[in-house]
XYZ file of C-alpha atoms in Angstrom:
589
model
C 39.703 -1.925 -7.059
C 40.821 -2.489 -10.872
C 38.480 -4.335 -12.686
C 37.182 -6.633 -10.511
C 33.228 -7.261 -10.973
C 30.947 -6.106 -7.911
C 28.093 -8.259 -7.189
C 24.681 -6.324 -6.310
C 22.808 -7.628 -3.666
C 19.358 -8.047 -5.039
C 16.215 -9.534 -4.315
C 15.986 -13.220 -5.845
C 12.055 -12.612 -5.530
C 12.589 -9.893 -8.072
C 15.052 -12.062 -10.144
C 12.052 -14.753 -10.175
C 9.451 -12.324 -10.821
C 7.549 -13.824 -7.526
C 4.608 -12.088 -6.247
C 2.734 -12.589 -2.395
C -0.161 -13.787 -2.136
C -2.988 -14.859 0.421
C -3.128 -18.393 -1.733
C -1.252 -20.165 1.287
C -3.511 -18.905 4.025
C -6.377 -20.852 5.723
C -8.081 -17.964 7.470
C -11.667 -16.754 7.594
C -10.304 -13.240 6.541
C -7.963 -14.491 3.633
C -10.558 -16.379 2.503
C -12.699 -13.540 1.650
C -9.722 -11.692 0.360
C -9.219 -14.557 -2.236
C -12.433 -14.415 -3.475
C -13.056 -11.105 -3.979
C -9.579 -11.228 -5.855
C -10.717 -14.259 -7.841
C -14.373 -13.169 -8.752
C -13.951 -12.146 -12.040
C -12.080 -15.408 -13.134
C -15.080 -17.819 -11.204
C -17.460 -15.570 -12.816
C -15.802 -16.203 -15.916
C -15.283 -20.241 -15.968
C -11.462 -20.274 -14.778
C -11.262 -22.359 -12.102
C -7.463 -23.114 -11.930
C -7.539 -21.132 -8.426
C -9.462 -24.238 -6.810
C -6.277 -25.922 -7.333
C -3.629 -23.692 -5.960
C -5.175 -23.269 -2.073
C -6.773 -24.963 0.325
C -8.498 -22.254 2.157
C -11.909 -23.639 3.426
C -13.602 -20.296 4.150
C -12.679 -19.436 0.167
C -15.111 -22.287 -1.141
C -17.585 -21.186 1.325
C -18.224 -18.022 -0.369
C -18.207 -19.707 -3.664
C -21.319 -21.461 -2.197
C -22.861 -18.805 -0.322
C -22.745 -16.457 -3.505
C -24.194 -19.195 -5.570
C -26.965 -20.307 -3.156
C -27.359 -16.337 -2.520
C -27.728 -15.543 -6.512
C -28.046 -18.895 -8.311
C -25.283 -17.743 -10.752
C -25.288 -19.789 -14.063
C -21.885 -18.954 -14.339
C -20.294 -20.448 -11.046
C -21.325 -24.058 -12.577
C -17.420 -24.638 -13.494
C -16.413 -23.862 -10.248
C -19.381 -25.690 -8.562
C -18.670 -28.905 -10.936
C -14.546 -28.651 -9.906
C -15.548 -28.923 -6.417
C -18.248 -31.741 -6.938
C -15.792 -34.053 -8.820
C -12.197 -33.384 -6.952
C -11.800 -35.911 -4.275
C -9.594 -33.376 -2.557
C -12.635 -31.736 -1.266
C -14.503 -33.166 2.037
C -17.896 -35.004 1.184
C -20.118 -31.964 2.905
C -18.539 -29.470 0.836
C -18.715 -31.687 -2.387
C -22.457 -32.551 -1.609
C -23.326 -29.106 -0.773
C -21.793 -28.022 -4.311
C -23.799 -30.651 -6.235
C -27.357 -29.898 -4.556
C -26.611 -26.507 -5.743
C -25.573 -27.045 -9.134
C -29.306 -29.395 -9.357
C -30.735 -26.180 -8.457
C -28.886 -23.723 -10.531
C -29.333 -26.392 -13.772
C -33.194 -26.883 -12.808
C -33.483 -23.101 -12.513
C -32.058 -22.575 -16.083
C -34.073 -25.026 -17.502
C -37.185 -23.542 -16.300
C -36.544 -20.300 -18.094
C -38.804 -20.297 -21.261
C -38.689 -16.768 -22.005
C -35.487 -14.430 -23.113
C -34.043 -11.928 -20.608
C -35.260 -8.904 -19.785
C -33.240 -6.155 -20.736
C -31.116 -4.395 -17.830
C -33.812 -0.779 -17.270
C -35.869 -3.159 -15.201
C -36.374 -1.578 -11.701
C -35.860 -4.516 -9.187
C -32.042 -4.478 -8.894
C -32.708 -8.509 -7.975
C -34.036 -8.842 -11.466
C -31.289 -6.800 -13.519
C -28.831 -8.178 -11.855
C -30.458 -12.163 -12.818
C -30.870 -10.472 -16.072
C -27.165 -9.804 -16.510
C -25.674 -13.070 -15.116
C -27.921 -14.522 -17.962
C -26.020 -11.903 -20.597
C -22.791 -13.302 -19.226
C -23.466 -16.825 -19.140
C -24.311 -16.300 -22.959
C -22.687 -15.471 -25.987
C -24.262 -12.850 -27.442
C -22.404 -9.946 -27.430
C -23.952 -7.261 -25.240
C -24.833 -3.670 -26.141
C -22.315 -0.832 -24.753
C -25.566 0.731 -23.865
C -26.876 -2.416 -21.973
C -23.247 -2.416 -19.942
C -22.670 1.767 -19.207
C -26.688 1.007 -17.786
C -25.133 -1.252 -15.296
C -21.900 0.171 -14.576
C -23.851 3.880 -13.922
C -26.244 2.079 -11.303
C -25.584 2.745 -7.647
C -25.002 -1.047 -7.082
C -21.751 -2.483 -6.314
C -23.117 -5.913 -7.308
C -24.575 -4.636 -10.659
C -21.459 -2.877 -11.501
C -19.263 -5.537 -10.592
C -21.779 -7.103 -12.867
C -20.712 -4.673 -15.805
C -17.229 -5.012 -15.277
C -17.220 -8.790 -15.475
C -19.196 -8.398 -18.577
C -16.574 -6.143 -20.161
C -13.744 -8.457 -18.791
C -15.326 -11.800 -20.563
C -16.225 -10.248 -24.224
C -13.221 -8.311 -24.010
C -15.019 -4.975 -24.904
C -11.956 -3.220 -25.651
C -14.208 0.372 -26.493
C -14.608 0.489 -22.552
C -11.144 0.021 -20.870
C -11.147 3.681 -20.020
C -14.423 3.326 -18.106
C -12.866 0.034 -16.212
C -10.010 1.839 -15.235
C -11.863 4.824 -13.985
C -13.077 1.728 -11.238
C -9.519 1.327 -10.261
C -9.901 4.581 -8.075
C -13.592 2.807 -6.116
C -12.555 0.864 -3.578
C -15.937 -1.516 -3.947
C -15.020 -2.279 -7.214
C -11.197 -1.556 -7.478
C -9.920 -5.586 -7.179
C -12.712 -6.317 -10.004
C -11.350 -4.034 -12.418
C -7.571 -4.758 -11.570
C -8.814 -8.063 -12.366
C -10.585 -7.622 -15.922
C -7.928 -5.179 -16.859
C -5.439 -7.968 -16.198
C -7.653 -9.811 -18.855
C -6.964 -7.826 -21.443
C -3.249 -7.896 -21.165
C -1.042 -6.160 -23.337
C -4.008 -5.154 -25.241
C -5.063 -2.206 -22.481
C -1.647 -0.781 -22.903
C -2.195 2.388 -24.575
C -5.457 2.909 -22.303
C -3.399 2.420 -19.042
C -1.157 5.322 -19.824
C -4.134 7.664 -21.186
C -5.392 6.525 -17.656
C -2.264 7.358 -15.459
C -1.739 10.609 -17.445
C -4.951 11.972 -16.212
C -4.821 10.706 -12.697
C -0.727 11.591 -12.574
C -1.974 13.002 -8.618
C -3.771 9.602 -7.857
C -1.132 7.005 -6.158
C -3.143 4.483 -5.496
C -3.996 4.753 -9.644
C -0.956 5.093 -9.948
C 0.798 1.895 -8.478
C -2.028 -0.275 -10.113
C -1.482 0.819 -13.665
C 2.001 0.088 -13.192
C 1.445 -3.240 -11.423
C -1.176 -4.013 -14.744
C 1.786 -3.167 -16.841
C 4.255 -5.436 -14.530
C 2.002 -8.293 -15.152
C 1.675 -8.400 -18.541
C 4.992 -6.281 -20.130
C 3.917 -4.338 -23.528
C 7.017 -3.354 -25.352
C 5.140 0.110 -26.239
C 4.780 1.059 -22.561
C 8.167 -0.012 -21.190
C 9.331 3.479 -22.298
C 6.556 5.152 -20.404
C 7.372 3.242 -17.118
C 10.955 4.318 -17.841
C 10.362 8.141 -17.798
C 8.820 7.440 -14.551
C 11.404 6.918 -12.834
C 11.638 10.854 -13.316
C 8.686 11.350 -11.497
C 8.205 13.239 -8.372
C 6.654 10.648 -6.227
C 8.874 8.757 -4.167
C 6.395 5.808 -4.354
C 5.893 6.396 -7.874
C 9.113 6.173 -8.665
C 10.188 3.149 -6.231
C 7.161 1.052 -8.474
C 8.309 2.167 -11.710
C 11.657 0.350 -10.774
C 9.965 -2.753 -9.873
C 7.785 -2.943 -12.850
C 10.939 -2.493 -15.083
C 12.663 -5.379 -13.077
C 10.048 -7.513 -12.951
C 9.344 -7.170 -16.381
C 13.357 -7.991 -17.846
C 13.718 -4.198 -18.928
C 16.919 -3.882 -21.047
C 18.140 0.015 -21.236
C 18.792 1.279 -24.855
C 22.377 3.387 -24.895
C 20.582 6.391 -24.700
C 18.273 5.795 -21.699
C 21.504 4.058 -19.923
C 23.082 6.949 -19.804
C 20.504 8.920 -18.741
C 19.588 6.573 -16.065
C 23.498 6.461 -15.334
C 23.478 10.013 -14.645
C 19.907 9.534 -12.011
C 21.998 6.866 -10.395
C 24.989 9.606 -9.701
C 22.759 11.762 -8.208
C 21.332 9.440 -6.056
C 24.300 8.555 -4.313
C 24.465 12.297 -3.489
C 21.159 12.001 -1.897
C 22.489 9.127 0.263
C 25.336 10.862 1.294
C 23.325 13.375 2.730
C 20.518 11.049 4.534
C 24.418 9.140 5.934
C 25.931 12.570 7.191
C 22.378 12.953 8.933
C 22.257 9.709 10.508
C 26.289 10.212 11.453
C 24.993 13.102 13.494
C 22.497 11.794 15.164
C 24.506 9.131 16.517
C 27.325 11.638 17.733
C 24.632 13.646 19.924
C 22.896 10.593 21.216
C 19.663 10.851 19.371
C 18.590 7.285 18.746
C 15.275 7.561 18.163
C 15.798 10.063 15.175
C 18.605 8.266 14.166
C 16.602 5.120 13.644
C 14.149 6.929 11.641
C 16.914 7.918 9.469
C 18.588 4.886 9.327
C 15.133 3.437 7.694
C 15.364 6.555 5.187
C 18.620 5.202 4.289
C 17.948 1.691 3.763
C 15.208 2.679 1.339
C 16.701 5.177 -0.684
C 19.879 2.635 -0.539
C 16.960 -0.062 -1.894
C 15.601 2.220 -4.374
C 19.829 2.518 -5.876
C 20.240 -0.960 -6.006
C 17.089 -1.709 -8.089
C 18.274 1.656 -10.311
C 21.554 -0.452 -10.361
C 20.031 -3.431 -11.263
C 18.323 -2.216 -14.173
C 21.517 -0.524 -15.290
C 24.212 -2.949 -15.124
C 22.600 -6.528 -14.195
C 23.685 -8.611 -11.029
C 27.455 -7.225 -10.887
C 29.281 -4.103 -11.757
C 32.679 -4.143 -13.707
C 34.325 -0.188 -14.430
C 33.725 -0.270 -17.910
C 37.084 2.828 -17.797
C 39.626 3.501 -14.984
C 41.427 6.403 -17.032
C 39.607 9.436 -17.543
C 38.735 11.556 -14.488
C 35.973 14.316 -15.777
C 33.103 14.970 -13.254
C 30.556 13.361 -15.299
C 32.347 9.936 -16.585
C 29.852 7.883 -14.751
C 31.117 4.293 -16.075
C 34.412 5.088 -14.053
C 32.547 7.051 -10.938
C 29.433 4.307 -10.132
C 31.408 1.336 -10.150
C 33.546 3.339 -7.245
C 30.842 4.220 -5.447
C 29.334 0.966 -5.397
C 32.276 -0.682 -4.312
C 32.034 1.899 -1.187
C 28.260 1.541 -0.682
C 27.758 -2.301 -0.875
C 31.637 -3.959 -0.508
C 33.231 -1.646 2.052
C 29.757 -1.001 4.090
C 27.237 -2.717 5.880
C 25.241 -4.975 4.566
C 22.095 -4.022 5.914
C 21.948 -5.913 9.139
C 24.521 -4.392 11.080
C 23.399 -3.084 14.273
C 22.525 1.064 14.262
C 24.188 2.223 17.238
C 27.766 0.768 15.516
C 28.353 4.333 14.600
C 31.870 3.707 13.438
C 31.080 2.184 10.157
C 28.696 4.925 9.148
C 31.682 7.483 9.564
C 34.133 5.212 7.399
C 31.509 4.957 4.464
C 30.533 9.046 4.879
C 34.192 10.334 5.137
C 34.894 8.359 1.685
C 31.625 9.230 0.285
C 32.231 12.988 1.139
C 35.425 12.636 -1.381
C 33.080 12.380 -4.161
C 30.157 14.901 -2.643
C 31.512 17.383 -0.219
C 29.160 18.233 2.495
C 30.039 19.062 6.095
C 28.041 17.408 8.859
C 24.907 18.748 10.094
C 25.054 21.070 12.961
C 22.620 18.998 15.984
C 20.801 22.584 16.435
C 19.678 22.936 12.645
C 18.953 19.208 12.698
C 15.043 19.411 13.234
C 14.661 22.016 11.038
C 16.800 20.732 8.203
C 14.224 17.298 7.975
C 11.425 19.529 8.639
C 11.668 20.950 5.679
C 13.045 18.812 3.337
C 11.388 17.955 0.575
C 8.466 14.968 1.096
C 9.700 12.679 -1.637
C 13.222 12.740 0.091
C 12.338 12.290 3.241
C 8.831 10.960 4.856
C 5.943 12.645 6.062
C 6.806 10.175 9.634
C 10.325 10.934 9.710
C 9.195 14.830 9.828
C 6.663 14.011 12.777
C 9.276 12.234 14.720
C 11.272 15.265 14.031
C 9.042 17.007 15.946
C 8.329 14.424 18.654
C 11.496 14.390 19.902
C 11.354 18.164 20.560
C 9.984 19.636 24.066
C 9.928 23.340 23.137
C 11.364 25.399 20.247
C 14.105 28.004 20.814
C 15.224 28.656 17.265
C 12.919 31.738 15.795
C 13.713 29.780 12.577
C 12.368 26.801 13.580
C 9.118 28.429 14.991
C 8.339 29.375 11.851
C 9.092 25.879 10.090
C 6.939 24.156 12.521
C 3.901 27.037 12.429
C 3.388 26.410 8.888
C 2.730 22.874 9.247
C -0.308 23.523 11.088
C -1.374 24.405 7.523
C 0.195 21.056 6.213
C -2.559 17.955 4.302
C -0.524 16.052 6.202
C -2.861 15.579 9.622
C 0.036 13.764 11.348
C 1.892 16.952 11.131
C -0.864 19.170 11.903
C -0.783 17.145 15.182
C 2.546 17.355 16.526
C 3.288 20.721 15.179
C 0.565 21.855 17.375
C 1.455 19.981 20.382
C 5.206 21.456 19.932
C 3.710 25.074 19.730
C 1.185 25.094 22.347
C 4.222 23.344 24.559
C 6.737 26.228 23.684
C 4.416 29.182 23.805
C 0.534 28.702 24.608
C -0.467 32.251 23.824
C 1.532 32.102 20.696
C 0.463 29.242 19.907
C -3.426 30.496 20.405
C -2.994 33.599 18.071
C -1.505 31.299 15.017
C -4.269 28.464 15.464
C -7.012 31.146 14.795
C -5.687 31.552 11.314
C -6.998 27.741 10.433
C -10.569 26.533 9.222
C -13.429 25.914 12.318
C -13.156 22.555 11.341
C -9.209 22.299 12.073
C -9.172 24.037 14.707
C -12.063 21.719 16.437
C -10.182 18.802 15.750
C -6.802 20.059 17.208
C -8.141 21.873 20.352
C -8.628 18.738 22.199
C -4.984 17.228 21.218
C -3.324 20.032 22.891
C -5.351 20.321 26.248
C -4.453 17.286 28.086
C -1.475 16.036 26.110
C -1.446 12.716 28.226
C -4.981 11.855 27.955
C -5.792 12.426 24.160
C -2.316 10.811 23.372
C -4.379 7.792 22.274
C -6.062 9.683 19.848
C -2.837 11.276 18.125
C -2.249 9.310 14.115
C 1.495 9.372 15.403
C 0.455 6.851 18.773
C -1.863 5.344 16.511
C 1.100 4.653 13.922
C 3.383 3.734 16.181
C 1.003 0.879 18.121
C 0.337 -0.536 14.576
C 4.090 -0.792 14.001
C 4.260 -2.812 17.211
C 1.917 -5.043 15.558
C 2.957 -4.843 11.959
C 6.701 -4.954 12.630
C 7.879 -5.549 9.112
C 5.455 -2.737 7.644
C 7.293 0.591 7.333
C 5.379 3.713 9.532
C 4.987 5.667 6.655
C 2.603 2.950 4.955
C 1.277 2.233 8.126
C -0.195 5.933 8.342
C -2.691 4.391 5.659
C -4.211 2.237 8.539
C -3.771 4.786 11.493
C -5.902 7.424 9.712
C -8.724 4.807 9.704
C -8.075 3.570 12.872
C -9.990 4.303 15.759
C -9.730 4.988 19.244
C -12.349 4.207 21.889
C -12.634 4.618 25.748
C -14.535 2.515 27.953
C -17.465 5.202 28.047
C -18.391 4.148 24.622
C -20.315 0.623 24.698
C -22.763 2.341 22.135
C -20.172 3.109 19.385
C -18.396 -0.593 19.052
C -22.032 -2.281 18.514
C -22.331 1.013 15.297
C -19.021 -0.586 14.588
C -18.078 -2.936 11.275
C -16.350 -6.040 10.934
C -12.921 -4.693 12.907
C -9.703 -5.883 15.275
C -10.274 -4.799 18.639
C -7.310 -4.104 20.767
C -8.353 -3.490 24.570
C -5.543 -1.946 26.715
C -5.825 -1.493 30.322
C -3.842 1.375 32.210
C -0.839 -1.002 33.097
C -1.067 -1.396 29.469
C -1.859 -4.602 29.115
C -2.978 -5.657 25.439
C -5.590 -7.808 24.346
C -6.171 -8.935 20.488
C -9.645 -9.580 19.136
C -11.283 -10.011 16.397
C -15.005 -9.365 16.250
C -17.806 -10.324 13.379
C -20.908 -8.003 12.851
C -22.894 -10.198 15.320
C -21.726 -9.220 18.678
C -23.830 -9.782 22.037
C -24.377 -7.331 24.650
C -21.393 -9.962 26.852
C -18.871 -9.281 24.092
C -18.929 -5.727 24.337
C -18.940 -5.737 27.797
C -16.104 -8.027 28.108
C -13.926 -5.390 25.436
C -14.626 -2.837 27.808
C -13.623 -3.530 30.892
C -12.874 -1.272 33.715
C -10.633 1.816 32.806
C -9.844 -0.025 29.672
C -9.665 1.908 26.156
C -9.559 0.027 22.483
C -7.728 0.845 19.050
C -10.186 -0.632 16.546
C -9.062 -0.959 13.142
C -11.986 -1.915 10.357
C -11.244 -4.908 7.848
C -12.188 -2.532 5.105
C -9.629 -0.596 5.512
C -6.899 -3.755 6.204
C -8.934 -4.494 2.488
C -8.421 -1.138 0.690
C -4.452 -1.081 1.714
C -4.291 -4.841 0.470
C -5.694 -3.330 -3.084
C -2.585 -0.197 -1.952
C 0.208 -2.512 -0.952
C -0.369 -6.290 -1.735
C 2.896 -7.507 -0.305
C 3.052 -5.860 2.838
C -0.792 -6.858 3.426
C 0.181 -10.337 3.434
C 1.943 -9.632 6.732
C -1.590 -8.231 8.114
C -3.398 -11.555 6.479
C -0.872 -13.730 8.342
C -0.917 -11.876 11.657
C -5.671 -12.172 11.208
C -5.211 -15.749 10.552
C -2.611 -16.429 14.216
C -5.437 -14.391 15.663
C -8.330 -16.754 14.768
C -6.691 -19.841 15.722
C-alpha cells in the first residue's frame, strides 16, 4: 500500500455544514411546521424567513395568529408582507387591514399594562405581548409567573420574553422546556439566540439529563449551531458515551463544527477508532453467516448494522485525519501503533470493499473483506445455532433494539434451553417491541410454559400481551414490529429503529370502530382491505359522518398515525422528518 493517501468517503453535506429543512416545501403540514419553528424570530422582529420560502399555508398562520391575538409584535412581519410585491394582492391586503387594526388597537391604549397575576389568561397573555413589544426590561418574577402557568401560549410567551432581552439568569429554566414537547421548538429556538453565550448552561443541562436523548441530541445540535471553543472538549468526551445515538451526534456536532483534535485527544480518539474496527469485524462475520445459511432477512438487518457502525468510523475518521489517510509509519509492528494499523485497515474497509451500494446477497465480497479483517482481530464465524441468541443479547448500543426483534421473528419455536432463557427475560425488557415477540416466540414453543413465566409480570403487562398471543394472525396488526415495518414501507429512507418512535404512537383501528376516528386528532389514515389494498389519507379535525364512513369500509382496518407525533420526532430527528414532510405534502396534492 506504501504511502499512498486514502481518500474517505464523506458526506459533502457535512463538509458544507448543510442542514434540512421544510423551507422548500409548499404543504399545509410544512407550513405549520415552519412557523412553529420560526415563532420566536416573528415574535421577535426577524423577518428574513419571509424571504427564504414560498410556502402559502406559512403566511397564513402569520395572519391567523395576528387576527387571533392582535400581536404588536408581528407588525415587521405583517409590514414585509404588505410591501413585497412577491406576495399575491389578497394576502398583501389581508396583511395591511390587519396591521390598521393592530396600530389602531395600540393607539387606543391610554393606560400601562397590567401586570401578568391577572386571572383571564386572554388578558396576561395581551399583557405580555405588550412587555415584549417594549423595552423595559421585565422582572424575573414577572417571567417565572408566566413560564409556571399551565398555558402553552403564556409560556411560549415567557420564553420569547427571555429569548428577546437575552435574560441570561434563566437559560437553565429554558432548557428545562427542551424536554416539553409544546414548548420544545420555542426554546431550541431562544436558546439558539443566545449562542455561544448558553454554553456553560447547556452542559450543566445535559449533565443532569445524561438519561434524556431527546435532551440530549438538542444540546448538542445548540452547540453544533453555534461552536463555543469551551464546550468542544465536552462534545469530545462524548464520543465516550454509552449511547449509540449519543455518540453518533457528538460526531456530527464535532464535524459540523471544524473540530481540530489536540495530540493528546488524537491519540485517544486513534485508539476508539481501533476498536471500532473490531466491532465491525464482528457485525461482518455475523452478516457472513447469515448469508452462508440462507437467512436474508436477518442478514439484511445486519447489513444495516454494518453500514451504520461503518458510518459512525468514517465520521470518527474524519475528525481524525481529514478527507484522506496517509500511514504516518510503515516500520514498527507493536499491537498498539495505530498510525501504521488504521491506515491498513482503512485501505481494507473503504478501497478493497464495497462501497456501500453493492447488492447484499453478493456474499463473496463480504468473505474477502472478513478473512483479511480477521488477520488483524481473530474471531471464528458464528455458529447458525447460537446466532439468535448471540444478537439477543448483545449489548443495545451495539446492536438495535429492531435487529433483536427480528431476531426473534424469524424464529418459529425455541429448542436451545439457552435460548429459552434469553428470550424469557425479555418479557421483562422497557423495550415493548421485545416484550411482544418474545412472548409470541414462547407461547409458540411451549404454551404452558409460556403461561407460568407470564404470571411473574405486572396486571398491566400481562393485559396488554394476552391478546397478542391468542390469535397471532388477527392481532398481528396491532404488534409495534407490523406497525414498524408498514411505516418503513412508507418511510423507506428512515431506518426501523427510528421509526419505532412513530409505531409506538401509531394506532391501529378495525372497521368496528367509527366512534374512535371522530375522538381522533389531526392524523394520516391508512385504510387496508383484506387483499391488502392501501389507501393514503389525510384527515383535518373536521370530519363528516361520509368521511368516516368512507375510511371504513367493509372488512377494512386503518393504521392512523397523529401529526403530533410526525411533530415531536421532527423536534427528535429533523433530517429524517423532512422525508415524512415531503411524503404529507405528495399526499395533499
Amino acid at each position: 500500500m506504501g504511502n499512498k493517501p486514502i481518500l474517505l468517503p464523506i458526506e459533502t453535506s457535512y463538509l458544507n455544514n448543510e442542514s434540512k429543512d421544510c423551507l422548500n416545501l409548499s404543504g399545509k403540514y410544512p407550513g405549520k411546521l415552519l412557523f412553529r419553528s420560526h415563532f420566536f424570530g416573528l415574535i421577535s422582529g426577524k423577518v428574513a424567513v419571509l424571504d427564504k420560502t414560498g410556502n402559502k399555508y406559512f403566511y397564513g398562520h402569520i395572519l391567523d395568529y395576528a387576527r387571533d391575538t392582535h400581536d404588536i409584535n408581528l407588525l415587521p412581519a405583517l409590514r414585509k408582507i404588505t410591501t413585497d410585491i412577491r406576495f399575491s394582492e389578497s394576502l398583501r391586503q389581508q396583511a395591511s387591514e390587519l396591521m390598521e387594526i393592530i396600530e389602531e388597537k395600540s393607539a387606543r391604549e391610554k393606560h400601562g399594562r397590567m401586570t401578568t397575576a391577572i386571572i383571564d389568561d386572554s388578558s396576561r397573555a395581551e399583557n405580555a405581548r405588550g412587555i415584549l413589544a417594549g423595552v423595559r426590561y421585565p422582572q424575573t418574577t414577572e417571567i417565572l409567573r408566566l413560564l409556571r402557568d399551565k398555558s402553552p401560549e403564556l409560556r411560549r410567551l415567557a420564553l420569547c420574553l427571555i429569548g428577546k432581552f437575552r435574560v441570561k439568569d434563566m437559560i437553565q429554566e429554558v432548557c428545562e422546556c427542551l424536554t416539553l414537547p409544546e414548548l420544545s421548538e420555542e426554546a431550541f429556538s431562544v436558546l439558539s439566540e443566545f449562542g455561544g453565550q448558553a454554553g456553560k448552561e447547556l452542559t450543566r443541562f445535559y449533565l443532569k439529563y445524561s438519561g434524556n436523548l431527546v435532551a440530549g441530541r438538542a444540546i448538542l445540535r445548540l452547540i453544533s449551531c453555534s461552536c463555543p471553543e469551551e464546550n468542544m472538549s465536552f462534545v469530545f468526551e462524548r464520543l465516550w458515551t454509552n449511547s449509540r445515538i449519543i455518540r453518533e451526534s457528538a460526531a456530527k456536532a464535532l464535524i459540523k463544527c471544524g473540530f481540530k483534535p489536540a495530540e493528546e485527544e488524537r491519540k485517544q480518539l486513534k485508539k476508539l477508532i481501533y476498536n471500532i474496527f473490531g466491532q465491525i469485524t464482528w457485525i461482518l462475520s455475523l452478516k457472513v453467516s447469515l448469508d452462508s445459511n440462507n437467512e436474508a432477512f436477518l442478514a439484511e438487518q445486519i447489513e444495516k448494522e454494518f453500514m451504520r457502525w461503518k458510518k459512525f468510523l468514517l465520521d470518527l475518521l474524519f475528525i481524525a485525519y481529514g478527507k484522506s489517510i496517509t500511514s504516518e509509519s510503515s516500520k514498527r509492528s507493536s499491537p498498539d501503533n495505530y498510525d501504521k494499523l488504521i491506515p491498513e485497515l482503512a485501505g481494507i474497509l473503504f478501497t478493497d470493499s464495497r462501497t456501500g451500494k453493492k447488492n447484499i446477497s453478493d456474499t463473496e465480497t463480504d468473505r474477502k473483506i472478513l478473512k483479511k479483517l480477521q488477520q488483524y482481530y481473530p474471531c471464528d464465524l458464528p455458529r447458525h445455532e447460537a446466532l439468535p441468541e448471540e444478537i439477543i443479547n448483545c449489548d443495545y448500543n451495539v446492536l438495535s433494539v429492531w435487529t433483536k426483534a427480528c431476531a426473534i421473528r424469524t424464529k418459529k419455536a425455541i429448542a436451545d434451553e439457552h435460548l429459552l432463557e434469553s428470550v424469557a427475560a425479555l418479557l421483562f425488557s422497557p423495550e415493548w417491541i421485545l416484550k411482544e415477540e418474545a412472548a409470541r416466540l414462547l407461547n409458540r414453543t411451549d404454551s404452558k410454559k409460556f403461561a407460568d413465566i407470564i404470571e411473574r409480570l405486572s396486571e398491566n403487562d400481562r393485559l396488554r400481551i394476552a391478546p397478542l398471543v391468542k390469535e397471532e394472525q388477527e392481532s398481528s396488526g396491532e404488534l409495534l414490529f407490523e406497525k414498524t415495518r408498514f411505516l418503513s414501507s412508507v418511510f423507506s429512507p428512515i431506518n426501523e429503529e427510528k421509526l419505532l418512535f412513530l409505531a409506538e404512537r401509531m394506532k391501529f383501528i378495525t372497521c368496528d370502530s367509527q366512534e374512535e376516528i371522530k375522538l381522533l386528532p389531526e392524523s394520516i389514515i391508512w385504510t387496508i382491505t383484506k387483499e391488502n389494498q392501501i389507501t393514503l389519507r389525510y384527515i383535518s379535525d373536521k370530519r363528516t359522518e361520509d368521511v368516516i364512513a368512507d375510511f371504513m369500509q367493509a372488512e377494512s382496518v386503518c393504521y392512523v398515525l397523529p401529526l403530533t407525533a410526525i411533530e415531536l420526532f421532527r423536534f427528535y430527528d429533523p433530517d429524517d422528518s423532512l422525508v415524512i414532510c415531503e411524503y404529507l405534502e405528495r399526499l395533499e396534492e
